[in-house]
Tab-separated table of C-alpha atoms in Angstrom:
chain	number	residue	atom	x	y	z
A	161	UNK	CA	20.283	-138.436	204.185
A	162	UNK	CA	21.754	-137.999	207.626
A	163	UNK	CA	19.209	-140.331	209.220
A	164	UNK	CA	20.591	-143.229	207.183
A	165	UNK	CA	24.168	-142.045	207.794
A	166	UNK	CA	23.729	-142.736	211.489
A	167	UNK	CA	22.805	-146.341	210.756
A	168	UNK	CA	25.624	-146.610	208.227
A	169	UNK	CA	28.382	-145.546	210.636
A	170	UNK	CA	26.866	-147.219	213.698
A	171	UNK	CA	29.105	-147.219	216.759
A	172	UNK	CA	31.516	-144.674	215.289
A	173	UNK	CA	29.205	-141.701	215.844
A	174	UNK	CA	29.093	-142.217	219.616
A	175	UNK	CA	32.866	-141.949	220.138
A	176	UNK	CA	32.908	-138.211	220.841
A	177	UNK	CA	35.185	-136.372	223.227
A	178	UNK	CA	34.682	-132.760	224.383
A	179	UNK	CA	37.672	-131.623	222.332
A	180	UNK	CA	37.135	-133.980	219.380
A	181	UNK	CA	33.509	-134.588	218.353
A	182	UNK	CA	32.547	-137.044	215.630
A	183	UNK	CA	30.659	-135.279	212.823
A	184	UNK	CA	28.596	-136.882	210.057
A	185	UNK	CA	28.504	-135.451	206.548
A	186	UNK	CA	25.681	-136.528	204.252
A	187	UNK	CA	26.557	-136.274	200.557
A	188	UNK	CA	25.110	-137.412	197.252
A	189	UNK	CA	25.370	-141.186	196.927
A	190	UNK	CA	25.914	-141.018	193.138
A	191	UNK	CA	27.745	-137.694	192.712
A	192	UNK	CA	31.349	-137.307	191.633
A	193	UNK	CA	34.369	-136.931	193.933
A	194	UNK	CA	34.468	-133.222	193.214
A	195	UNK	CA	30.788	-132.569	193.885
A	196	UNK	CA	30.704	-134.642	197.080
A	197	UNK	CA	33.853	-132.947	198.415
A	198	UNK	CA	32.229	-129.535	197.857
A	199	UNK	CA	29.181	-130.726	199.804
A	200	UNK	CA	31.278	-131.868	202.772
A	201	UNK	CA	33.064	-128.528	202.909
A	202	UNK	CA	29.804	-126.543	202.906
A	203	UNK	CA	28.246	-128.690	205.639
A	204	UNK	CA	31.240	-128.360	207.940
A	205	UNK	CA	31.966	-124.688	207.317
A	206	UNK	CA	28.347	-123.554	207.198
A	207	UNK	CA	27.980	-121.996	203.753
A	208	UNK	CA	26.252	-122.616	200.452
A	209	UNK	CA	27.611	-125.480	198.362
A	210	UNK	CA	29.772	-124.027	195.569
A	211	UNK	CA	30.779	-126.527	192.900
A	212	UNK	CA	32.856	-123.929	191.090
A	213	UNK	CA	31.960	-121.738	188.129
A	214	UNK	CA	34.158	-123.538	185.596
A	215	UNK	CA	33.224	-127.013	186.799
A	216	UNK	CA	29.497	-126.261	186.738
A	217	UNK	CA	29.682	-124.751	183.253
A	218	UNK	CA	31.671	-127.716	181.924
A	219	UNK	CA	29.306	-130.317	183.408
A	220	UNK	CA	26.048	-128.485	182.796
A	221	UNK	CA	24.633	-128.284	186.327
A	222	UNK	CA	24.038	-125.419	188.753
A	223	UNK	CA	27.078	-123.801	190.285
A	224	UNK	CA	25.463	-123.540	193.719
A	225	UNK	CA	23.759	-126.287	195.683
A	226	UNK	CA	22.135	-126.462	199.100
A	227	UNK	CA	22.610	-123.665	201.581
A	228	UNK	CA	24.033	-124.532	205.024
A	229	UNK	CA	24.615	-120.930	206.129
A	230	UNK	CA	24.213	-120.748	209.885
A	231	UNK	CA	24.081	-124.548	210.127
A	232	UNK	CA	27.792	-125.361	210.019
A	233	UNK	CA	28.825	-128.481	211.901
A	234	UNK	CA	32.353	-127.120	212.452
A	235	UNK	CA	31.888	-123.388	211.735
A	236	UNK	CA	35.223	-122.321	213.247
A	237	UNK	CA	37.120	-124.622	210.871
A	238	UNK	CA	40.553	-123.163	210.154
A	239	UNK	CA	44.231	-124.011	210.568
A	240	UNK	CA	43.917	-123.737	214.346
A	241	UNK	CA	40.892	-126.065	214.368
A	242	UNK	CA	41.653	-128.790	211.784
A	243	UNK	CA	39.709	-131.997	211.218
A	244	UNK	CA	40.369	-135.648	210.485
A	245	UNK	CA	38.441	-136.952	207.460
A	246	UNK	CA	37.422	-140.630	207.392
A	247	UNK	CA	35.693	-142.152	204.373
A	248	UNK	CA	34.514	-145.653	203.537
A	249	UNK	CA	34.492	-147.068	199.989
A	250	UNK	CA	33.974	-144.189	197.520
A	251	UNK	CA	33.867	-141.921	200.561
A	252	UNK	CA	37.604	-142.540	200.808
A	253	UNK	CA	38.068	-141.187	197.285
A	254	UNK	CA	35.900	-138.219	198.274
A	255	UNK	CA	37.912	-137.180	201.349
A	256	UNK	CA	41.097	-137.349	199.269
A	257	UNK	CA	39.470	-135.048	196.720
A	258	UNK	CA	38.577	-132.616	199.512
A	259	UNK	CA	42.210	-132.632	200.638
A	260	UNK	CA	43.180	-131.502	197.146
A	261	UNK	CA	40.506	-128.781	196.964
A	262	UNK	CA	41.486	-127.398	200.389
A	263	UNK	CA	45.162	-127.285	199.442
A	264	UNK	CA	44.293	-125.373	196.248
A	265	UNK	CA	41.959	-122.964	198.106
A	266	UNK	CA	39.305	-123.947	195.583
A	267	UNK	CA	36.550	-122.264	197.608
A	268	UNK	CA	38.360	-118.942	197.920
A	269	UNK	CA	38.099	-118.882	201.709
A	270	UNK	CA	41.823	-119.041	202.431
A	271	UNK	CA	41.925	-122.806	202.983
A	272	UNK	CA	45.121	-124.859	202.887
A	273	UNK	CA	46.469	-128.300	203.707
A	274	UNK	CA	46.651	-127.167	207.337
A	275	UNK	CA	42.860	-127.444	207.583
A	276	UNK	CA	43.349	-131.237	207.772
A	277	UNK	CA	45.125	-133.293	210.396
A	278	UNK	CA	44.698	-136.514	208.429
A	279	UNK	CA	42.696	-138.421	205.837
A	280	UNK	CA	41.736	-142.070	206.340
A	281	UNK	CA	40.250	-144.387	203.723
A	282	UNK	CA	38.472	-147.681	204.485
A	283	UNK	CA	38.269	-150.174	201.610
A	284	UNK	CA	38.413	-147.294	199.136
A	285	UNK	CA	39.034	-147.943	195.401
A	286	UNK	CA	41.480	-145.053	195.155
A	287	UNK	CA	43.063	-146.602	192.040
A	288	UNK	CA	39.708	-147.547	190.514
A	289	UNK	CA	37.805	-150.810	190.324
A	290	UNK	CA	36.862	-153.325	187.660
A	291	UNK	CA	33.301	-153.273	188.990
A	292	UNK	CA	32.530	-150.016	187.201
A	293	UNK	CA	33.402	-151.684	183.873
A	294	UNK	CA	31.218	-154.651	184.699
A	295	UNK	CA	28.373	-152.199	185.199
A	296	UNK	CA	28.943	-150.748	181.746
A	297	UNK	CA	31.736	-148.149	181.741
A	298	UNK	CA	33.458	-147.912	178.375
A	299	UNK	CA	36.749	-149.827	178.447
A	300	UNK	CA	38.448	-147.383	176.070
A	301	UNK	CA	37.478	-144.380	178.236
A	302	UNK	CA	35.946	-142.619	175.248
A	303	UNK	CA	34.376	-139.402	176.649
A	304	UNK	CA	31.795	-139.386	173.856
A	305	UNK	CA	30.569	-142.828	174.915
A	306	UNK	CA	31.252	-143.186	178.648
A	307	UNK	CA	28.748	-146.023	179.251
A	308	UNK	CA	27.551	-148.861	177.009
A	309	UNK	CA	23.924	-148.274	176.112
A	310	UNK	CA	21.456	-150.435	178.043
A	311	UNK	CA	24.182	-151.829	180.302
A	312	UNK	CA	23.503	-152.107	184.036
A	313	UNK	CA	25.168	-148.743	184.664
A	314	UNK	CA	23.169	-147.109	181.901
A	315	UNK	CA	19.932	-148.423	183.402
A	316	UNK	CA	20.975	-147.240	186.861
A	317	UNK	CA	21.487	-143.779	185.398
A	318	UNK	CA	17.975	-143.918	183.961
A	319	UNK	CA	16.663	-144.949	187.362
A	320	UNK	CA	18.360	-142.009	189.109
A	321	UNK	CA	16.990	-139.593	186.499
A	322	UNK	CA	13.468	-140.980	186.819
A	323	UNK	CA	13.612	-141.024	190.618
A	324	UNK	CA	14.681	-137.369	190.707
A	325	UNK	CA	11.692	-136.554	188.519
A	326	UNK	CA	9.173	-138.370	190.685
A	327	UNK	CA	10.518	-138.298	194.278
A	328	UNK	CA	10.080	-134.558	195.038
A	329	UNK	CA	6.523	-134.645	193.725
A	330	UNK	CA	5.398	-137.522	195.953
A	331	UNK	CA	7.631	-136.903	198.986
A	332	UNK	CA	9.974	-139.891	198.558
A	333	UNK	CA	13.021	-137.646	198.889
A	334	UNK	CA	12.221	-137.288	202.606
A	335	UNK	CA	13.209	-140.950	203.018
A	336	UNK	CA	15.824	-141.488	200.309
A	337	UNK	CA	17.610	-138.346	199.141
A	338	UNK	CA	20.050	-138.943	196.268
A	339	UNK	CA	21.333	-135.383	196.578
A	340	UNK	CA	21.146	-134.626	192.851
A	341	UNK	CA	18.848	-131.580	192.924
A	342	UNK	CA	21.594	-129.287	191.558
A	343	UNK	CA	21.149	-131.080	188.217
A	344	UNK	CA	17.544	-129.800	188.012
A	345	UNK	CA	16.148	-132.989	186.528
A	346	UNK	CA	12.625	-131.822	187.247
A	347	UNK	CA	12.752	-128.767	184.988
A	348	UNK	CA	12.861	-130.715	181.722
A	349	UNK	CA	10.240	-133.231	182.790
A	350	UNK	CA	9.594	-136.475	180.925
A	351	UNK	CA	10.418	-134.837	177.607
A	352	UNK	CA	14.026	-134.246	178.716
A	353	UNK	CA	14.148	-137.760	180.181
A	354	UNK	CA	13.213	-139.423	176.899
A	355	UNK	CA	15.513	-137.104	174.966
A	356	UNK	CA	18.434	-138.031	177.229
A	357	UNK	CA	17.898	-141.751	176.775
A	358	UNK	CA	16.644	-141.811	173.200
A	359	UNK	CA	18.535	-141.537	169.955
A	360	UNK	CA	20.362	-138.501	168.647
A	361	UNK	CA	23.177	-136.376	170.088
A	362	UNK	CA	21.671	-136.286	173.590
A	363	UNK	CA	20.803	-139.975	173.731
A	364	UNK	CA	23.933	-141.070	175.544
A	365	UNK	CA	22.406	-141.428	178.983
A	366	UNK	CA	21.460	-139.161	181.874
A	367	UNK	CA	23.225	-135.761	182.114
A	368	UNK	CA	25.680	-136.783	184.889
A	369	UNK	CA	26.786	-139.756	182.772
A	370	UNK	CA	27.297	-137.678	179.633
A	371	UNK	CA	29.167	-135.024	181.646
A	372	UNK	CA	31.486	-137.623	183.265
A	373	UNK	CA	30.451	-136.112	186.609
A	374	UNK	CA	29.362	-139.126	188.662
A	375	UNK	CA	30.728	-141.687	191.090
A	376	UNK	CA	30.999	-144.552	188.600
A	377	UNK	CA	33.151	-142.505	186.222
A	378	UNK	CA	35.511	-141.454	189.031
A	379	UNK	CA	36.083	-145.147	189.819
A	380	UNK	CA	37.353	-145.933	186.315
A	381	UNK	CA	41.100	-146.465	186.097
A	382	UNK	CA	41.647	-143.312	184.030
A	383	UNK	CA	39.720	-140.947	186.325
A	384	UNK	CA	41.109	-142.546	189.493
A	385	UNK	CA	44.642	-142.120	188.169
A	386	UNK	CA	44.035	-138.409	187.578
A	387	UNK	CA	42.835	-137.952	191.152
A	388	UNK	CA	45.771	-139.968	192.520
A	389	UNK	CA	48.198	-137.676	190.707
A	390	UNK	CA	46.502	-134.553	192.086
A	391	UNK	CA	46.464	-135.878	195.646
A	392	UNK	CA	50.049	-137.094	195.354
A	393	UNK	CA	51.242	-133.582	194.513
A	394	UNK	CA	49.458	-132.219	197.582
A	395	UNK	CA	50.802	-134.926	199.899
A	396	UNK	CA	54.352	-134.457	198.642
A	397	UNK	CA	54.156	-130.696	199.154
A	398	UNK	CA	52.950	-130.940	202.773
A	399	UNK	CA	55.604	-132.085	205.273
A	400	UNK	CA	52.921	-132.587	207.939
A	401	UNK	CA	50.407	-134.616	205.909
A	402	UNK	CA	49.076	-137.892	207.315
A	403	UNK	CA	47.060	-140.350	205.227
A	404	UNK	CA	46.074	-143.876	206.227
A	405	UNK	CA	44.774	-146.360	203.647
A	406	UNK	CA	43.059	-149.272	205.434
A	407	UNK	CA	42.988	-152.292	203.129
A	408	UNK	CA	40.438	-155.113	203.298
A	409	UNK	CA	40.889	-158.605	201.916
A	410	UNK	CA	38.921	-161.634	202.949
A	411	UNK	CA	41.057	-164.756	203.053
A	412	UNK	CA	39.396	-168.039	202.031
A	413	UNK	CA	36.336	-166.049	201.144
A	414	UNK	CA	33.951	-168.814	200.010
A	415	UNK	CA	34.874	-171.238	202.810
A	416	UNK	CA	34.504	-168.454	205.353
A	417	UNK	CA	31.078	-167.542	203.967
A	418	UNK	CA	29.704	-171.085	204.216
A	419	UNK	CA	31.067	-171.538	207.732
A	420	UNK	CA	29.690	-168.223	209.013
A	421	UNK	CA	26.289	-168.811	207.389
A	422	UNK	CA	25.954	-172.095	209.278
A	423	UNK	CA	26.991	-170.476	212.564
A	424	UNK	CA	24.598	-167.547	212.175
A	425	UNK	CA	21.482	-169.343	210.999
A	426	UNK	CA	21.888	-172.627	212.890
A	427	UNK	CA	23.576	-171.849	216.217
A	428	UNK	CA	24.156	-174.861	218.432
A	429	UNK	CA	22.106	-175.104	221.592
A	430	UNK	CA	20.509	-171.658	221.609
A	431	UNK	CA	17.447	-169.920	220.287
A	432	UNK	CA	17.669	-166.933	217.972
A	433	UNK	CA	15.275	-164.009	218.323
A	434	UNK	CA	13.486	-162.728	215.225
A	435	UNK	CA	15.457	-159.421	215.027
A	436	UNK	CA	18.704	-161.354	215.422
A	437	UNK	CA	17.631	-163.855	212.755
A	438	UNK	CA	16.806	-161.011	210.342
A	439	UNK	CA	20.156	-159.289	210.896
A	440	UNK	CA	22.044	-162.579	210.633
A	441	UNK	CA	20.248	-163.227	207.345
A	442	UNK	CA	21.466	-159.830	206.133
A	443	UNK	CA	25.014	-160.809	207.094
A	444	UNK	CA	24.694	-164.093	205.204
A	445	UNK	CA	23.516	-162.185	202.112
A	446	UNK	CA	26.448	-159.804	202.596
A	447	UNK	CA	28.935	-162.673	202.687
A	448	UNK	CA	27.407	-164.386	199.673
A	449	UNK	CA	27.496	-161.119	197.715
A	450	UNK	CA	31.141	-160.619	198.648
A	451	UNK	CA	32.002	-164.204	197.748
A	452	UNK	CA	30.425	-163.890	194.311
A	453	UNK	CA	31.843	-160.416	193.836
A	454	UNK	CA	35.363	-161.509	194.700
A	455	UNK	CA	35.355	-164.041	191.892
A	456	UNK	CA	33.599	-161.895	189.263
A	457	UNK	CA	35.155	-158.483	189.961
A	458	UNK	CA	38.585	-159.977	189.438
A	459	UNK	CA	37.485	-161.699	186.230
A	460	UNK	CA	40.356	-161.883	183.756
A	461	UNK	CA	38.001	-161.412	180.806
A	462	UNK	CA	37.197	-157.854	181.849
A	463	UNK	CA	40.841	-157.159	182.572
A	464	UNK	CA	41.995	-158.318	179.155
A	465	UNK	CA	39.357	-156.225	177.403
A	466	UNK	CA	40.424	-153.129	179.327
A	467	UNK	CA	44.079	-153.771	178.588
A	468	UNK	CA	43.361	-154.119	174.874
A	469	UNK	CA	41.023	-151.127	174.507
A	470	UNK	CA	42.118	-148.694	177.156
A	471	UNK	CA	45.838	-149.446	177.415
A	472	UNK	CA	45.470	-149.539	181.190
A	473	UNK	CA	47.547	-151.933	183.233
A	474	UNK	CA	45.237	-153.926	185.469
A	475	UNK	CA	47.488	-156.802	186.515
A	476	UNK	CA	47.241	-155.804	190.181
A	477	UNK	CA	43.451	-155.894	189.904
A	478	UNK	CA	43.451	-159.441	188.510
A	479	UNK	CA	46.065	-161.054	190.725
A	480	UNK	CA	45.824	-161.107	194.506
A	481	UNK	CA	43.175	-160.464	197.075
A	482	UNK	CA	39.821	-158.705	196.884
A	483	UNK	CA	37.311	-157.373	199.382
A	484	UNK	CA	34.404	-158.392	197.156
A	485	UNK	CA	33.964	-155.082	195.351
A	486	UNK	CA	37.491	-153.964	194.545
A	487	UNK	CA	40.910	-155.520	194.607
A	488	UNK	CA	43.088	-154.984	197.638
A	489	UNK	CA	45.841	-153.548	195.423
A	490	UNK	CA	43.520	-150.691	194.410
A	491	UNK	CA	43.045	-149.589	198.024
A	492	UNK	CA	46.542	-148.271	198.775
A	493	UNK	CA	49.533	-146.481	197.267
A	494	UNK	CA	52.285	-146.485	199.889
A	495	UNK	CA	54.832	-149.192	200.698
A	496	UNK	CA	54.926	-148.003	204.312
A	497	UNK	CA	52.951	-150.793	206.004
A	498	UNK	CA	51.835	-150.723	209.638
A	499	UNK	CA	49.360	-152.641	211.739
A	500	UNK	CA	46.717	-150.446	213.327
A	501	UNK	CA	47.958	-151.392	216.803
A	502	UNK	CA	51.523	-150.479	215.903
A	503	UNK	CA	50.404	-147.190	214.350
A	504	UNK	CA	48.448	-146.343	217.502
A	505	UNK	CA	51.444	-147.131	219.715
A	506	UNK	CA	53.818	-145.000	217.616
A	507	UNK	CA	51.335	-142.111	217.548
A	508	UNK	CA	50.907	-142.185	221.342
A	509	UNK	CA	54.695	-142.205	221.764
A	510	UNK	CA	54.999	-139.276	219.331
A	511	UNK	CA	57.121	-141.426	217.003
A	512	UNK	CA	54.785	-141.639	213.999
A	513	UNK	CA	56.182	-139.333	211.360
A	514	UNK	CA	53.989	-137.690	208.711
A	515	UNK	CA	53.447	-139.731	205.565
A	516	UNK	CA	51.074	-142.025	203.721
A	517	UNK	CA	50.629	-145.397	205.414
A	518	UNK	CA	49.045	-148.674	204.351
A	519	UNK	CA	47.263	-150.514	207.172
A	520	UNK	CA	46.067	-154.063	206.321
A	521	UNK	CA	42.850	-155.052	208.066
A	522	UNK	CA	42.403	-158.526	209.600
A	523	UNK	CA	41.615	-161.255	207.056
A	524	UNK	CA	38.003	-161.541	208.226
A	525	UNK	CA	37.109	-158.086	206.885
A	526	UNK	CA	35.473	-157.453	203.513
A	527	UNK	CA	34.024	-154.334	201.896
A	528	UNK	CA	30.969	-154.244	204.181
A	529	UNK	CA	32.102	-155.827	207.447
A	530	UNK	CA	33.184	-152.651	209.260
A	531	UNK	CA	30.380	-150.459	207.898
A	532	UNK	CA	27.507	-150.715	207.284
A	533	UNK	CA	27.040	-154.404	208.267
A	534	UNK	CA	29.495	-155.393	211.038
A	535	UNK	CA	29.450	-158.898	212.465
A	536	UNK	CA	28.998	-157.511	215.971
A	537	UNK	CA	28.401	-153.991	217.264
A	538	UNK	CA	31.140	-154.587	219.839
A	539	UNK	CA	33.663	-155.357	217.075
A	540	UNK	CA	32.721	-152.154	215.255
A	541	UNK	CA	33.002	-150.138	218.476
A	542	UNK	CA	36.473	-151.519	219.216
A	543	UNK	CA	37.666	-150.891	215.663
A	544	UNK	CA	36.637	-147.230	215.598
A	545	UNK	CA	37.753	-146.629	219.180
A	546	UNK	CA	41.263	-147.816	218.258
A	547	UNK	CA	41.284	-145.860	215.000
A	548	UNK	CA	40.093	-142.606	216.559
A	549	UNK	CA	42.532	-142.989	219.453
A	550	UNK	CA	45.366	-143.217	216.941
A	551	UNK	CA	44.163	-140.180	214.976
A	552	UNK	CA	43.726	-138.091	218.139
A	553	UNK	CA	47.286	-138.972	219.174
A	554	UNK	CA	48.928	-137.633	216.013
A	555	UNK	CA	51.524	-134.918	216.684
A	556	UNK	CA	50.372	-131.335	216.241
A	557	UNK	CA	52.127	-129.516	213.392
A	558	UNK	CA	53.187	-125.886	213.459
A	559	UNK	CA	52.533	-124.478	210.014
A	560	UNK	CA	52.767	-120.890	211.244
A	561	UNK	CA	56.236	-121.402	212.653
A	562	UNK	CA	57.430	-122.866	209.365
A	563	UNK	CA	55.974	-119.953	207.390
A	564	UNK	CA	57.906	-117.537	209.619
A	565	UNK	CA	61.211	-119.259	208.888
A	566	UNK	CA	63.477	-117.891	206.133
A	567	UNK	CA	62.806	-119.785	202.914
A	568	UNK	CA	65.504	-122.266	202.028
A	569	UNK	CA	66.563	-122.736	198.443
A	570	UNK	CA	66.332	-126.519	198.432
A	571	UNK	CA	62.891	-128.167	198.032
A	572	UNK	CA	61.372	-130.551	200.525
A	573	UNK	CA	62.667	-134.023	199.814
A	574	UNK	CA	60.308	-136.845	198.926
A	575	UNK	CA	61.545	-138.830	201.916
A	576	UNK	CA	60.664	-136.088	204.417
A	577	UNK	CA	57.220	-135.620	202.878
A	578	UNK	CA	56.389	-139.292	202.599
A	579	UNK	CA	57.631	-140.500	205.957
A	580	UNK	CA	60.272	-142.959	207.137
A	581	UNK	CA	61.112	-146.308	205.651
A	582	UNK	CA	59.636	-149.491	207.053
A	583	UNK	CA	63.064	-150.403	208.463
A	584	UNK	CA	63.393	-147.129	210.383
A	585	UNK	CA	59.889	-147.515	211.824
A	586	UNK	CA	60.676	-150.936	213.203
A	587	UNK	CA	64.029	-149.731	214.474
A	588	UNK	CA	62.232	-147.130	216.541
């Protein structure tokens, strides 16, 4: 829920300006890209969540979700009052999905690409991640058997189903809200739970798993590729689109972990308070998790199995760097590479042209080190201050002027939609 979101984003939420406030959107932590994007739209615009008639019928959940009418966080959202969307991890996949839905006017409110000034992803597995297969996703992407029975992912699905049955009855959802009430788990009770996870035609897991409408499915290579193709069409069609893919990779990950653990838990010549010791212990656990994840997520055994069964090329996921949960190669698409300082300078000088940019993060960063567990609050504050300054400096487009122009017969070229080459950027 939003209470935990504030802890998750930390220093970022305090970097408001009168003209450009920072707004939090709280979405389901296990829902699909599509469902989470619909939830963000409803919270900002101030309306009832509409997942779409066709989508709801196909997946088997309610069409409408929670009602935010009169509670919009950006109720005057339109082309004249656009927003920047920033998402971490699977949140990056989600904001890209929302870009697509806005461009298609999925909600029927007259939305377009002009409702967005930019999308930014932080350590987002936009091309998918091997982790979802380690948790149990089917390597051959068979829709009739999306998850291996009794795998870790299958058991997590059981846990979500059981939690949604119990939490509303005992008040746990006030503290941890998974945001899955539109699936109406409670209506079928324990009978539906056992039927979903037993034998027979419905025994393939919880309803979101069987419907392929969950976060883990959208991080498979096949589903991620479908979303990349949709978003690519939207980006290519919008000459004013900005997208920034911030890529994390932790160099010398195991050595770094051991060194930082020693520094945090055994500082030389100074005492450590109990709260500081607890938080430093969390950081040590974070680094150990990342270190182990970096070696196992990029395991060649999983890659070879996926290549054999699913005919998916995963060479980029097996070779190169990792942030501990997904490979660095899965976090970006564009060959236009900029440092965040250079991007900020070009934006302030009005020389940053629209396009999709890859921004490598410093080698110390892993999947969790910016949010939700930064090394220092000051580091997190500086990072988001620089990022938001760059986004607020982006040139303002004039969609209305372009619509008033006579239509030319030739289409927009890929070069003009994607931005300049790396050579021309440096020449500027």
